[in-house]
PDB file of C-alpha atoms and ligand atoms in Angstrom:
ATOM      1  CA  MET J   1      31.558-105.093-176.080  1.00 88.00           C
ATOM      2  CA  ASN J   2      32.145-108.190-173.901  1.00 97.00           C
ATOM      3  CA  ILE J   3      33.026-111.446-175.635  1.00 98.00           C
ATOM      4  CA  PHE J   4      32.493-115.005-174.358  1.00 98.00           C
ATOM      5  CA  ASP J   5      34.410-117.400-176.596  1.00 98.00           C
ATOM      6  CA  ALA J   6      33.452-121.015-175.922  1.00 98.00           C
ATOM      7  CA  HIS J   7      36.412-122.768-177.541  1.00 98.00           C
ATOM      8  CA  CYS J   8      40.103-122.324-178.259  1.00 98.00           C
ATOM      9  CA  ASP J   9      43.194-124.522-178.325  1.00 98.00           C
ATOM     10  CA  VAL J  10      45.762-122.195-176.739  1.00 98.00           C
ATOM     11  CA  LEU J  11      46.665-124.846-174.125  1.00 98.00           C
ATOM     12  CA  MET J  12      47.486-127.396-176.823  1.00 98.00           C
ATOM     13  CA  LYS J  13      49.869-124.967-178.547  1.00 98.00           C
ATOM     14  CA  MET J  14      51.516-124.062-175.255  1.00 98.00           C
ATOM     15  CA  TYR J  15      51.828-127.761-174.363  1.00 98.00           C
ATOM     16  CA  ILE J  16      53.550-128.514-177.673  1.00 97.00           C
ATOM     17  CA  ASP J  17      55.825-125.449-177.507  1.00 97.00           C
ATOM     18  CA  PRO J  18      56.653-124.490-173.894  1.00 97.00           C
ATOM     19  CA  ASP J  19      58.419-121.319-175.069  1.00 97.00           C
ATOM     20  CA  ILE J  20      55.187-119.681-176.231  1.00 98.00           C
ATOM     21  CA  SER J  21      54.161-116.737-174.071  1.00 97.00           C
ATOM     22  CA  PHE J  22      50.458-116.101-173.501  1.00 98.00           C
ATOM     23  CA  LEU J  23      51.170-112.394-173.166  1.00 97.00           C
ATOM     24  CA  ASP J  24      51.523-111.534-176.843  1.00 96.00           C
ATOM     25  CA  SER J  25      53.124-114.373-178.809  1.00 97.00           C
ATOM     26  CA  ASP J  26      52.722-114.127-182.577  1.00 96.00           C
ATOM     27  CA  LYS J  27      52.399-117.932-182.558  1.00 97.00           C
ATOM     28  CA  LEU J  28      49.017-117.627-180.812  1.00 98.00           C
ATOM     29  CA  HIS J  29      45.690-116.442-182.226  1.00 98.00           C
ATOM     30  CA  ILE J  30      44.525-115.634-178.685  1.00 98.00           C
ATOM     31  CA  THR J  31      46.816-113.745-176.321  1.00 98.00           C
ATOM     32  CA  LYS J  32      46.181-111.722-173.215  1.00 98.00           C
ATOM     33  CA  GLN J  33      46.934-108.601-175.224  1.00 97.00           C
ATOM     34  CA  GLY J  34      44.354-109.575-177.855  1.00 98.00           C
ATOM     35  CA  LEU J  35      41.708-110.311-175.218  1.00 98.00           C
ATOM     36  CA  LEU J  36      42.310-106.948-173.544  1.00 97.00           C
ATOM     37  CA  GLU J  37      42.202-105.035-176.835  1.00 97.00           C
ATOM     38  CA  GLU J  38      39.069-106.647-178.246  1.00 97.00           C
ATOM     39  CA  GLY J  39      36.835-106.941-175.170  1.00 97.00           C
ATOM     40  CA  GLY J  40      37.495-110.570-174.270  1.00 98.00           C
ATOM     41  CA  LYS J  41      35.612-111.155-171.026  1.00 98.00           C
ATOM     42  CA  VAL J  42      35.413-114.942-170.722  1.00 98.00           C
ATOM     43  CA  GLN J  43      37.636-117.323-172.670  1.00 98.00           C
ATOM     44  CA  CYS J  44      37.242-121.083-172.590  1.00 98.00           C
ATOM     45  CA  PHE J  45      40.550-122.951-172.706  1.00 98.00           C
ATOM     46  CA  ALA J  46      40.208-126.531-173.925  1.00 98.00           C
ATOM     47  CA  ILE J  47      42.302-129.436-172.752  1.00 98.00           C
ATOM     48  CA  TYR J  48      42.808-131.125-176.110  1.00 98.00           C
ATOM     49  CA  ILE J  49      45.460-133.802-176.188  1.00 97.00           C
ATOM     50  CA  PRO J  50      47.250-134.108-179.532  1.00 96.00           C
ATOM     51  CA  GLU J  51      46.598-137.388-181.334  1.00 93.00           C
ATOM     52  CA  LYS J  52      50.271-138.387-181.286  1.00 95.00           C
ATOM     53  CA  VAL J  53      50.336-138.650-177.451  1.00 97.00           C
ATOM     54  CA  HIS J  54      50.393-142.342-176.426  1.00 96.00           C
ATOM     55  CA  PRO J  55      47.138-143.551-174.792  1.00 94.00           C
ATOM     56  CA  ASP J  56      49.003-144.378-171.551  1.00 95.00           C
ATOM     57  CA  MET J  57      50.262-140.799-171.327  1.00 97.00           C
ATOM     58  CA  ARG J  58      47.054-138.951-172.169  1.00 98.00           C
ATOM     59  CA  PHE J  59      45.820-138.336-168.637  1.00 98.00           C
ATOM     60  CA  GLN J  60      49.310-137.150-167.703  1.00 98.00           C
ATOM     61  CA  ALA J  61      49.121-134.739-170.676  1.00 98.00           C
ATOM     62  CA  ALA J  62      45.735-133.469-169.468  1.00 98.00           C
ATOM     63  CA  LEU J  63      47.259-132.738-166.051  1.00 98.00           C
ATOM     64  CA  ALA J  64      50.199-130.995-167.742  1.00 98.00           C
ATOM     65  CA  MET J  65      47.716-128.711-169.525  1.00 98.00           C
ATOM     66  CA  VAL J  66      45.957-127.915-166.243  1.00 98.00           C
ATOM     67  CA  ASP J  67      49.400-126.971-164.947  1.00 98.00           C
ATOM     68  CA  ILE J  68      50.041-124.700-167.970  1.00 98.00           C
ATOM     69  CA  PHE J  69      46.630-123.104-167.401  1.00 98.00           C
ATOM     70  CA  HIS J  70      47.614-122.204-163.834  1.00 98.00           C
ATOM     71  CA  GLU J  71      51.270-121.381-164.355  1.00 98.00           C
ATOM     72  CA  LYS J  72      51.112-119.450-167.601  1.00 98.00           C
ATOM     73  CA  ILE J  73      47.558-118.132-168.000  1.00 98.00           C
ATOM     74  CA  LEU J  74      46.087-117.609-164.528  1.00 98.00           C
ATOM     75  CA  SER J  75      49.441-116.204-163.407  1.00 97.00           C
ATOM     76  CA  GLU J  76      48.620-113.046-165.384  1.00 97.00           C
ATOM     77  CA  PRO J  77      47.031-110.576-162.947  1.00 96.00           C
ATOM     78  CA  GLU J  78      44.002-109.813-165.169  1.00 97.00           C
ATOM     79  CA  MET J  79      43.105-113.482-165.627  1.00 98.00           C
ATOM     80  CA  LYS J  80      40.587-114.975-163.182  1.00 98.00           C
ATOM     81  CA  PHE J  81      39.675-118.653-162.892  1.00 98.00           C
ATOM     82  CA  ILE J  82      35.954-119.146-163.611  1.00 98.00           C
ATOM     83  CA  LYS J  83      34.383-122.116-161.850  1.00 97.00           C
ATOM     84  CA  THR J  84      30.888-120.818-161.144  1.00 96.00           C
ATOM     85  CA  LYS J  85      28.389-118.452-162.698  1.00 95.00           C
ATOM     86  CA  ALA J  86      28.970-116.112-159.751  1.00 96.00           C
ATOM     87  CA  ASP J  87      32.652-115.932-160.766  1.00 97.00           C
ATOM     88  CA  ILE J  88      31.569-114.514-164.147  1.00 97.00           C
ATOM     89  CA  ASP J  89      29.120-112.078-162.581  1.00 96.00           C
ATOM     90  CA  SER J  90      31.771-110.740-160.216  1.00 97.00           C
ATOM     91  CA  LEU J  91      34.434-110.044-162.865  1.00 98.00           C
ATOM     92  CA  LYS J  92      35.652-106.458-162.558  1.00 97.00           C
ATOM     93  CA  GLU J  93      36.576-104.118-165.366  1.00 95.00           C
ATOM     94  CA  ARG J  94      39.779-105.225-167.107  1.00 93.00           C
ATOM     95  CA  GLU J  95      39.457-108.680-165.544  1.00 98.00           C
ATOM     96  CA  ILE J  96      39.149-111.624-167.929  1.00 98.00           C
ATOM     97  CA  GLY J  97      37.583-114.915-166.929  1.00 98.00           C
ATOM     98  CA  ALA J  98      39.338-118.130-167.932  1.00 98.00           C
ATOM     99  CA  LEU J  99      37.270-121.279-168.076  1.00 98.00           C
ATOM    100  CA  LEU J 100      38.773-124.764-168.284  1.00 98.00           C
ATOM    101  CA  THR J 101      37.106-127.259-170.628  1.00 98.00           C
ATOM    102  CA  LEU J 102      37.851-130.790-171.821  1.00 98.00           C
ATOM    103  CA  GLU J 103      37.735-131.631-175.525  1.00 98.00           C
ATOM    104  CA  GLY J 104      37.308-135.388-175.793  1.00 98.00           C
ATOM    105  CA  CYS J 105      37.186-137.974-173.021  1.00 98.00           C
ATOM    106  CA  ASP J 106      39.925-140.223-174.456  1.00 97.00           C
ATOM    107  CA  CYS J 107      42.330-139.158-171.666  1.00 98.00           C
ATOM    108  CA  ILE J 108      40.132-140.746-168.990  1.00 98.00           C
ATOM    109  CA  GLY J 109      40.043-144.160-170.672  1.00 97.00           C
ATOM    110  CA  ASN J 110      37.307-146.053-168.812  1.00 97.00           C
ATOM    111  CA  ASP J 111      38.055-144.468-165.439  1.00 98.00           C
ATOM    112  CA  LEU J 112      35.348-142.216-164.038  1.00 98.00           C
ATOM    113  CA  LEU J 113      37.693-141.228-161.189  1.00 98.00           C
ATOM    114  CA  LYS J 114      39.950-139.508-163.738  1.00 98.00           C
ATOM    115  CA  LEU J 115      37.007-137.461-164.990  1.00 98.00           C
ATOM    116  CA  LYS J 116      35.966-136.629-161.427  1.00 98.00           C
ATOM    117  CA  THR J 117      39.537-135.497-160.768  1.00 98.00           C
ATOM    118  CA  LEU J 118      39.406-133.137-163.745  1.00 98.00           C
ATOM    119  CA  LEU J 119      36.073-131.766-162.500  1.00 98.00           C
ATOM    120  CA  HIS J 120      37.611-131.247-159.040  1.00 97.00           C
ATOM    121  CA  LEU J 121      40.399-129.333-160.794  1.00 98.00           C
ATOM    122  CA  GLY J 122      37.792-126.941-162.175  1.00 97.00           C
ATOM    123  CA  VAL J 123      36.821-128.291-165.612  1.00 98.00           C
ATOM    124  CA  SER J 124      33.427-126.698-166.373  1.00 98.00           C
ATOM    125  CA  SER J 125      32.543-128.270-169.694  1.00 98.00           C
ATOM    126  CA  VAL J 126      33.208-131.755-171.046  1.00 98.00           C
ATOM    127  CA  GLY J 127      33.233-132.656-174.731  1.00 98.00           C
ATOM    128  CA  LEU J 128      32.608-136.378-174.987  1.00 98.00           C
ATOM    129  CA  THR J 129      34.763-137.015-178.049  1.00 98.00           C
ATOM    130  CA  TRP J 130      37.099-135.454-180.557  1.00 97.00           C
ATOM    131  CA  ASN J 131      36.685-136.662-184.151  1.00 97.00           C
ATOM    132  CA  TYR J 132      37.168-140.394-183.542  1.00 97.00           C
ATOM    133  CA  ALA J 133      35.950-143.100-181.203  1.00 97.00           C
ATOM    134  CA  ASN J 134      36.850-143.384-177.555  1.00 97.00           C
ATOM    135  CA  LEU J 135      35.370-145.453-174.714  1.00 97.00           C
ATOM    136  CA  VAL J 136      32.561-142.902-174.230  1.00 98.00           C
ATOM    137  CA  ALA J 137      31.214-142.533-177.777  1.00 98.00           C
ATOM    138  CA  ASP J 138      32.127-142.250-181.444  1.00 98.00           C
ATOM    139  CA  GLY J 139      33.230-138.954-182.956  1.00 98.00           C
ATOM    140  CA  ALA J 140      31.844-137.293-186.078  1.00 98.00           C
ATOM    141  CA  LEU J 141      34.534-138.733-188.372  1.00 97.00           C
ATOM    142  CA  GLU J 142      34.431-142.309-187.041  1.00 97.00           C
ATOM    143  CA  SER J 143      33.068-144.230-190.032  1.00 96.00           C
ATOM    144  CA  ARG J 144      31.064-146.843-188.082  1.00 96.00           C
ATOM    145  CA  GLY J 145      29.027-143.984-186.512  1.00 94.00           C
ATOM    146  CA  GLY J 146      28.340-145.609-183.145  1.00 97.00           C
ATOM    147  CA  GLY J 147      26.540-143.843-180.308  1.00 98.00           C
ATOM    148  CA  LEU J 148      27.067-143.507-176.577  1.00 98.00           C
ATOM    149  CA  THR J 149      28.556-146.547-174.797  1.00 98.00           C
ATOM    150  CA  GLN J 150      27.449-147.904-171.427  1.00 98.00           C
ATOM    151  CA  PHE J 151      30.424-146.097-169.894  1.00 98.00           C
ATOM    152  CA  GLY J 152      29.434-142.973-171.852  1.00 98.00           C
ATOM    153  CA  THR J 153      26.051-143.054-170.128  1.00 98.00           C
ATOM    154  CA  GLU J 154      27.845-143.056-166.765  1.00 98.00           C
ATOM    155  CA  VAL J 155      29.893-140.055-167.917  1.00 98.00           C
ATOM    156  CA  VAL J 156      26.765-138.084-168.904  1.00 98.00           C
ATOM    157  CA  ASN J 157      25.092-139.029-165.598  1.00 98.00           C
ATOM    158  CA  LEU J 158      28.126-137.704-163.703  1.00 98.00           C
ATOM    159  CA  LEU J 159      28.029-134.411-165.652  1.00 98.00           C
ATOM    160  CA  ASN J 160      24.325-134.082-164.818  1.00 98.00           C
ATOM    161  CA  GLU J 161      24.959-134.814-161.171  1.00 97.00           C
ATOM    162  CA  LYS J 162      27.769-132.250-160.968  1.00 97.00           C
ATOM    163  CA  SER J 163      25.950-129.607-163.087  1.00 97.00           C
ATOM    164  CA  ILE J 164      28.606-129.540-165.795  1.00 98.00           C
ATOM    165  CA  TRP J 165      28.125-128.567-169.425  1.00 98.00           C
ATOM    166  CA  CYS J 166      28.055-131.608-171.719  1.00 98.00           C
ATOM    167  CA  ASP J 167      29.572-130.489-175.019  1.00 98.00           C
ATOM    168  CA  LEU J 168      28.088-132.212-178.074  1.00 98.00           C
ATOM    169  CA  SER J 169      30.477-130.727-180.661  1.00 98.00           C
ATOM    170  CA  HIS J 170      32.524-133.443-182.411  1.00 98.00           C
ATOM    171  CA  LEU J 171      30.084-136.267-181.567  1.00 98.00           C
ATOM    172  CA  SER J 172      28.805-138.701-184.180  1.00 98.00           C
ATOM    173  CA  GLU J 173      25.162-138.232-185.119  1.00 98.00           C
ATOM    174  CA  ALA J 174      24.131-141.344-183.176  1.00 98.00           C
ATOM    175  CA  GLY J 175      26.220-140.145-180.225  1.00 98.00           C
ATOM    176  CA  PHE J 176      24.489-136.778-180.384  1.00 98.00           C
ATOM    177  CA  TRP J 177      21.008-138.312-180.225  1.00 98.00           C
ATOM    178  CA  ASP J 178      21.930-140.701-177.403  1.00 98.00           C
ATOM    179  CA  THR J 179      23.444-137.831-175.422  1.00 98.00           C
ATOM    180  CA  ILE J 180      20.828-135.123-175.994  1.00 98.00           C
ATOM    181  CA  LYS J 181      18.213-137.457-174.480  1.00 98.00           C
ATOM    182  CA  ARG J 182      20.196-137.706-171.229  1.00 98.00           C
ATOM    183  CA  ALA J 183      22.248-134.515-170.842  1.00 98.00           C
ATOM    184  CA  GLU J 184      20.746-131.890-168.547  1.00 98.00           C
ATOM    185  CA  PHE J 185      23.236-129.174-169.551  1.00 98.00           C
ATOM    186  CA  PRO J 186      23.981-129.723-173.258  1.00 98.00           C
ATOM    187  CA  ILE J 187      25.849-127.220-175.423  1.00 98.00           C
ATOM    188  CA  ALA J 188      27.659-127.368-178.744  1.00 98.00           C
ATOM    189  CA  SER J 189      30.711-125.191-178.112  1.00 98.00           C
ATOM    190  CA  HIS J 190      31.959-124.976-181.693  1.00 98.00           C
ATOM    191  CA  SER J 191      29.655-126.251-184.443  1.00 98.00           C
ATOM    192  CA  ASN J 192      27.886-124.733-187.431  1.00 98.00           C
ATOM    193  CA  ALA J 193      24.775-125.494-189.472  1.00 98.00           C
ATOM    194  CA  HIS J 194      24.941-128.544-191.736  1.00 98.00           C
ATOM    195  CA  HIS J 195      22.163-127.019-193.843  1.00 98.00           C
ATOM    196  CA  LEU J 196      24.674-124.423-195.129  1.00 97.00           C
ATOM    197  CA  CYS J 197      27.857-126.482-195.104  1.00 97.00           C
ATOM    198  CA  SER J 198      27.592-130.252-195.294  1.00 96.00           C
ATOM    199  CA  HIS J 199      30.616-131.111-193.136  1.00 96.00           C
ATOM    200  CA  PRO J 200      30.058-134.037-190.707  1.00 97.00           C
ATOM    201  CA  ARG J 201      31.196-131.757-187.844  1.00 97.00           C
ATOM    202  CA  ASN J 202      28.177-129.511-188.404  1.00 98.00           C
ATOM    203  CA  LEU J 203      24.731-130.024-186.888  1.00 98.00           C
ATOM    204  CA  LYS J 204      21.656-130.842-188.928  1.00 98.00           C
ATOM    205  CA  ASP J 205      18.535-128.729-188.399  1.00 98.00           C
ATOM    206  CA  SER J 206      16.866-131.508-186.395  1.00 98.00           C
ATOM    207  CA  GLN J 207      19.913-131.634-184.090  1.00 98.00           C
ATOM    208  CA  ILE J 208      19.986-127.852-183.635  1.00 98.00           C
ATOM    209  CA  LYS J 209      16.258-127.853-182.828  1.00 98.00           C
ATOM    210  CA  ALA J 210      16.723-130.658-180.292  1.00 98.00           C
ATOM    211  CA  LEU J 211      19.591-128.754-178.646  1.00 98.00           C
ATOM    212  CA  LEU J 212      17.479-125.585-178.471  1.00 98.00           C
ATOM    213  CA  GLN J 213      14.600-127.546-177.007  1.00 98.00           C
ATOM    214  CA  LYS J 214      16.873-128.798-174.217  1.00 98.00           C
ATOM    215  CA  ASN J 215      17.829-125.150-173.465  1.00 98.00           C
ATOM    216  CA  GLY J 216      21.309-125.637-174.932  1.00 98.00           C
ATOM    217  CA  VAL J 217      23.473-123.011-176.620  1.00 98.00           C
ATOM    218  CA  ILE J 218      25.301-123.447-179.927  1.00 98.00           C
ATOM    219  CA  GLY J 219      28.619-121.669-180.467  1.00 98.00           C
ATOM    220  CA  VAL J 220      29.101-120.686-184.089  1.00 98.00           C
ATOM    221  CA  THR J 221      32.685-121.431-185.047  1.00 98.00           C
ATOM    222  CA  PHE J 222      35.160-119.672-187.334  1.00 98.00           C
ATOM    223  CA  VAL J 223      36.548-122.840-188.952  1.00 97.00           C
ATOM    224  CA  PRO J 224      36.477-122.077-192.712  1.00 95.00           C
ATOM    225  CA  GLN J 225      35.767-125.730-193.637  1.00 96.00           C
ATOM    226  CA  PHE J 226      32.651-125.680-191.418  1.00 97.00           C
ATOM    227  CA  LEU J 227      31.377-122.387-192.847  1.00 97.00           C
ATOM    228  CA  SER J 228      31.121-122.944-196.573  1.00 96.00           C
ATOM    229  CA  ASN J 229      31.733-125.628-199.161  1.00 92.00           C
ATOM    230  CA  ARG J 230      34.148-123.271-200.945  1.00 91.00           C
ATOM    231  CA  ASP J 231      37.941-123.090-200.490  1.00 88.00           C
ATOM    232  CA  SER J 232      37.766-119.930-198.396  1.00 91.00           C
ATOM    233  CA  SER J 233      35.192-118.414-196.059  1.00 95.00           C
ATOM    234  CA  SER J 234      34.319-114.867-195.091  1.00 97.00           C
ATOM    235  CA  ILE J 235      32.597-113.057-192.226  1.00 98.00           C
ATOM    236  CA  LYS J 236      29.483-113.079-194.465  1.00 97.00           C
ATOM    237  CA  ASP J 237      29.451-116.871-194.207  1.00 98.00           C
ATOM    238  CA  ILE J 238      29.455-116.672-190.387  1.00 98.00           C
ATOM    239  CA  LEU J 239      26.473-114.319-190.593  1.00 98.00           C
ATOM    240  CA  LYS J 240      24.602-116.831-192.768  1.00 98.00           C
ATOM    241  CA  HIS J 241      25.045-119.507-190.081  1.00 98.00           C
ATOM    242  CA  ILE J 242      23.874-117.068-187.413  1.00 98.00           C
ATOM    243  CA  ASP J 243      20.781-116.221-189.474  1.00 98.00           C
ATOM    244  CA  HIS J 244      20.035-119.871-190.090  1.00 98.00           C
ATOM    245  CA  ILE J 245      20.289-120.851-186.419  1.00 98.00           C
ATOM    246  CA  CYS J 246      18.068-117.864-185.551  1.00 98.00           C
ATOM    247  CA  SER J 247      15.528-119.031-188.133  1.00 98.00           C
ATOM    248  CA  LEU J 248      15.304-122.290-186.162  1.00 98.00           C
ATOM    249  CA  GLY J 249      14.499-120.341-182.991  1.00 98.00           C
ATOM    250  CA  GLY J 250      17.997-119.830-181.588  1.00 98.00           C
ATOM    251  CA  GLU J 251      18.104-116.031-181.160  1.00 98.00           C
ATOM    252  CA  ARG J 252      18.796-116.307-177.438  1.00 98.00           C
ATOM    253  CA  GLN J 253      20.669-119.618-177.589  1.00 98.00           C
ATOM    254  CA  ILE J 254      23.465-118.768-179.984  1.00 98.00           C
ATOM    255  CA  GLY J 255      27.014-117.803-179.084  1.00 98.00           C
ATOM    256  CA  LEU J 256      30.548-118.089-180.422  1.00 98.00           C
ATOM    257  CA  GLY J 257      33.262-120.735-180.190  1.00 98.00           C
ATOM    258  CA  SER J 258      36.074-119.448-182.375  1.00 98.00           C
ATOM    259  CA  ASP J 259      38.363-122.529-182.377  1.00 98.00           C
ATOM    260  CA  PHE J 260      41.284-120.086-182.584  1.00 98.00           C
ATOM    261  CA  ASP J 261      44.634-121.840-182.158  1.00 98.00           C
ATOM    262  CA  GLY J 262      43.023-125.106-183.215  1.00 96.00           C
ATOM    263  CA  ILE J 263      42.810-124.116-186.882  1.00 95.00           C
ATOM    264  CA  GLU J 264      45.364-123.657-189.625  1.00 93.00           C
ATOM    265  CA  HIS J 265      43.115-121.801-192.051  1.00 94.00           C
ATOM    266  CA  MET J 266      41.231-118.723-191.041  1.00 95.00           C
ATOM    267  CA  VAL J 267      38.239-116.695-192.176  1.00 96.00           C
ATOM    268  CA  GLU J 268      39.166-113.631-194.272  1.00 95.00           C
ATOM    269  CA  ASN J 269      39.536-110.565-192.004  1.00 96.00           C
ATOM    270  CA  LEU J 270      39.144-112.767-188.928  1.00 97.00           C
ATOM    271  CA  THR J 271      42.585-114.320-188.714  1.00 97.00           C
ATOM    272  CA  SER J 272      43.108-113.980-184.956  1.00 97.00           C
ATOM    273  CA  TYR J 273      41.373-112.677-181.832  1.00 97.00           C
ATOM    274  CA  LYS J 274      42.750-109.216-182.679  1.00 97.00           C
ATOM    275  CA  ASP J 275      40.404-109.187-185.704  1.00 97.00           C
ATOM    276  CA  TYR J 276      37.251-109.700-183.595  1.00 97.00           C
ATOM    277  CA  HIS J 277      36.317-106.023-184.116  1.00 97.00           C
ATOM    278  CA  ASN J 278      35.941-106.609-187.884  1.00 98.00           C
ATOM    279  CA  PHE J 279      33.281-109.195-187.097  1.00 98.00           C
ATOM    280  CA  ILE J 280      31.641-107.134-184.341  1.00 98.00           C
ATOM    281  CA  ASN J 281      31.417-104.091-186.642  1.00 98.00           C
ATOM    282  CA  GLU J 282      29.462-106.191-189.138  1.00 98.00           C
ATOM    283  CA  LEU J 283      27.195-107.503-186.378  1.00 98.00           C
ATOM    284  CA  ASN J 284      26.481-103.982-185.123  1.00 98.00           C
ATOM    285  CA  ARG J 285      25.635-102.858-188.643  1.00 98.00           C
ATOM    286  CA  LEU J 286      23.090-105.634-189.172  1.00 98.00           C
ATOM    287  CA  TYR J 287      21.542-106.632-185.844  1.00 98.00           C
ATOM    288  CA  SER J 288      20.016-105.016-182.769  1.00 98.00           C
ATOM    289  CA  SER J 289      22.402-104.256-179.922  1.00 98.00           C
ATOM    290  CA  GLU J 290      20.426-106.609-177.664  1.00 98.00           C
ATOM    291  CA  PHE J 291      20.934-109.490-180.097  1.00 98.00           C
ATOM    292  CA  VAL J 292      24.645-108.710-180.525  1.00 98.00           C
ATOM    293  CA  LYS J 293      25.201-108.611-176.757  1.00 98.00           C
ATOM    294  CA  GLY J 294      23.499-111.994-176.387  1.00 98.00           C
ATOM    295  CA  LEU J 295      25.458-113.566-179.236  1.00 98.00           C
ATOM    296  CA  LEU J 296      28.818-112.224-178.065  1.00 98.00           C
ATOM    297  CA  PHE J 297      28.399-112.807-174.352  1.00 98.00           C
ATOM    298  CA  GLY J 298      24.992-113.042-172.711  1.00 98.00           C
ATOM    299  CA  ASN J 299      23.626-116.282-174.108  1.00 98.00           C
ATOM    300  CA  PHE J 300      26.463-118.576-173.019  1.00 98.00           C
ATOM    301  CA  THR J 301      26.835-116.716-169.731  1.00 98.00           C
ATOM    302  CA  ARG J 302      23.145-117.036-168.873  1.00 97.00           C
ATOM    303  CA  ASN J 303      23.323-120.751-169.693  1.00 97.00           C
ATOM    304  CA  PHE J 304      26.270-121.531-167.371  1.00 98.00           C
ATOM    305  CA  PRO J 305      24.936-124.267-165.038  1.00 97.00           C
ATOM    306  CA  VAL J 306      24.315-123.295-161.466  1.00 93.00           C
ATOM    307  CA  LYS J 307      25.375-126.088-159.129  1.00 83.00           C
ATOM    308  CA  LYS J 308      22.543-128.037-157.557  1.00 74.00           C
ATOM    309  CA  GLU J 309      21.875-127.475-153.868  1.00 66.00           C
ATOM    310  CA  ARG J 310      23.282-130.165-151.585  1.00 57.00           C
ATOM    311  CA  PHE J 311      20.775-131.556-149.125  1.00 54.00           C
TER     312      PHE J 311
HETATM  313 ZN1   ZN X   1      37.343-129.030-181.812  1.00 61.55          ZN
END
């Protein structure tokens, strides 16, 4: 069973600790070994710059993570850099696609050229914020709850022009509504349903419906705090979010964004990528194989923007 996982923070961990090996480090939730064992076919690797990095050094840190992506992940013979939909379609057996994404635009400051540079380097999906405010928009935990800025509008326009996914996960509610109006390729790479778990990082039903209406995909995430209001979460809780999103019409617009390596607490029996089969077994028991294939792989893959023709 092929898996497309729309979000992980492996690059952040490898940036913080240069000794970590992508091959099979026990410090990582996602390793090459885990991907090969579980059917990992496309993995998104987020550039997420730790909060402690000084604002003046954040773009430098982003470039350092691009370097880690090339030197330590793409250097593995099975790993292939995914920049277009055709790259996914042409993956051979035992090849794993690696997709570069940006989580939060704080590293570009107010400089569109920095964002364009990251796109030239192969970033395929851009999350506008992390949890707090930056010059593009406010994040979900920013108490003033502002929306998209003037500069943020320019960022979304650039993503539209370049046919790049605009990732709405982490945005404030006002930021979400400002962005969904403008974004041509919106997704939510790692967000769950607010209806089931009232965390500000989750999306309300009206937001999920708006995303579905704009042909976006939502990646259900394995973050225990976004799955239930209890202290711990189980695979059953993930299934509840899947069912809820489907009840809103998302059967073919739902995928997965694990957030592995970005989380300290894990779902029971889903503590790393190597546990994916526990989750897939449950899916196969309860849903049609067509639905499971779409959820695990097909829905995000089908949604990958095809670059506009140049005239
Ligand atoms: Zn995140």
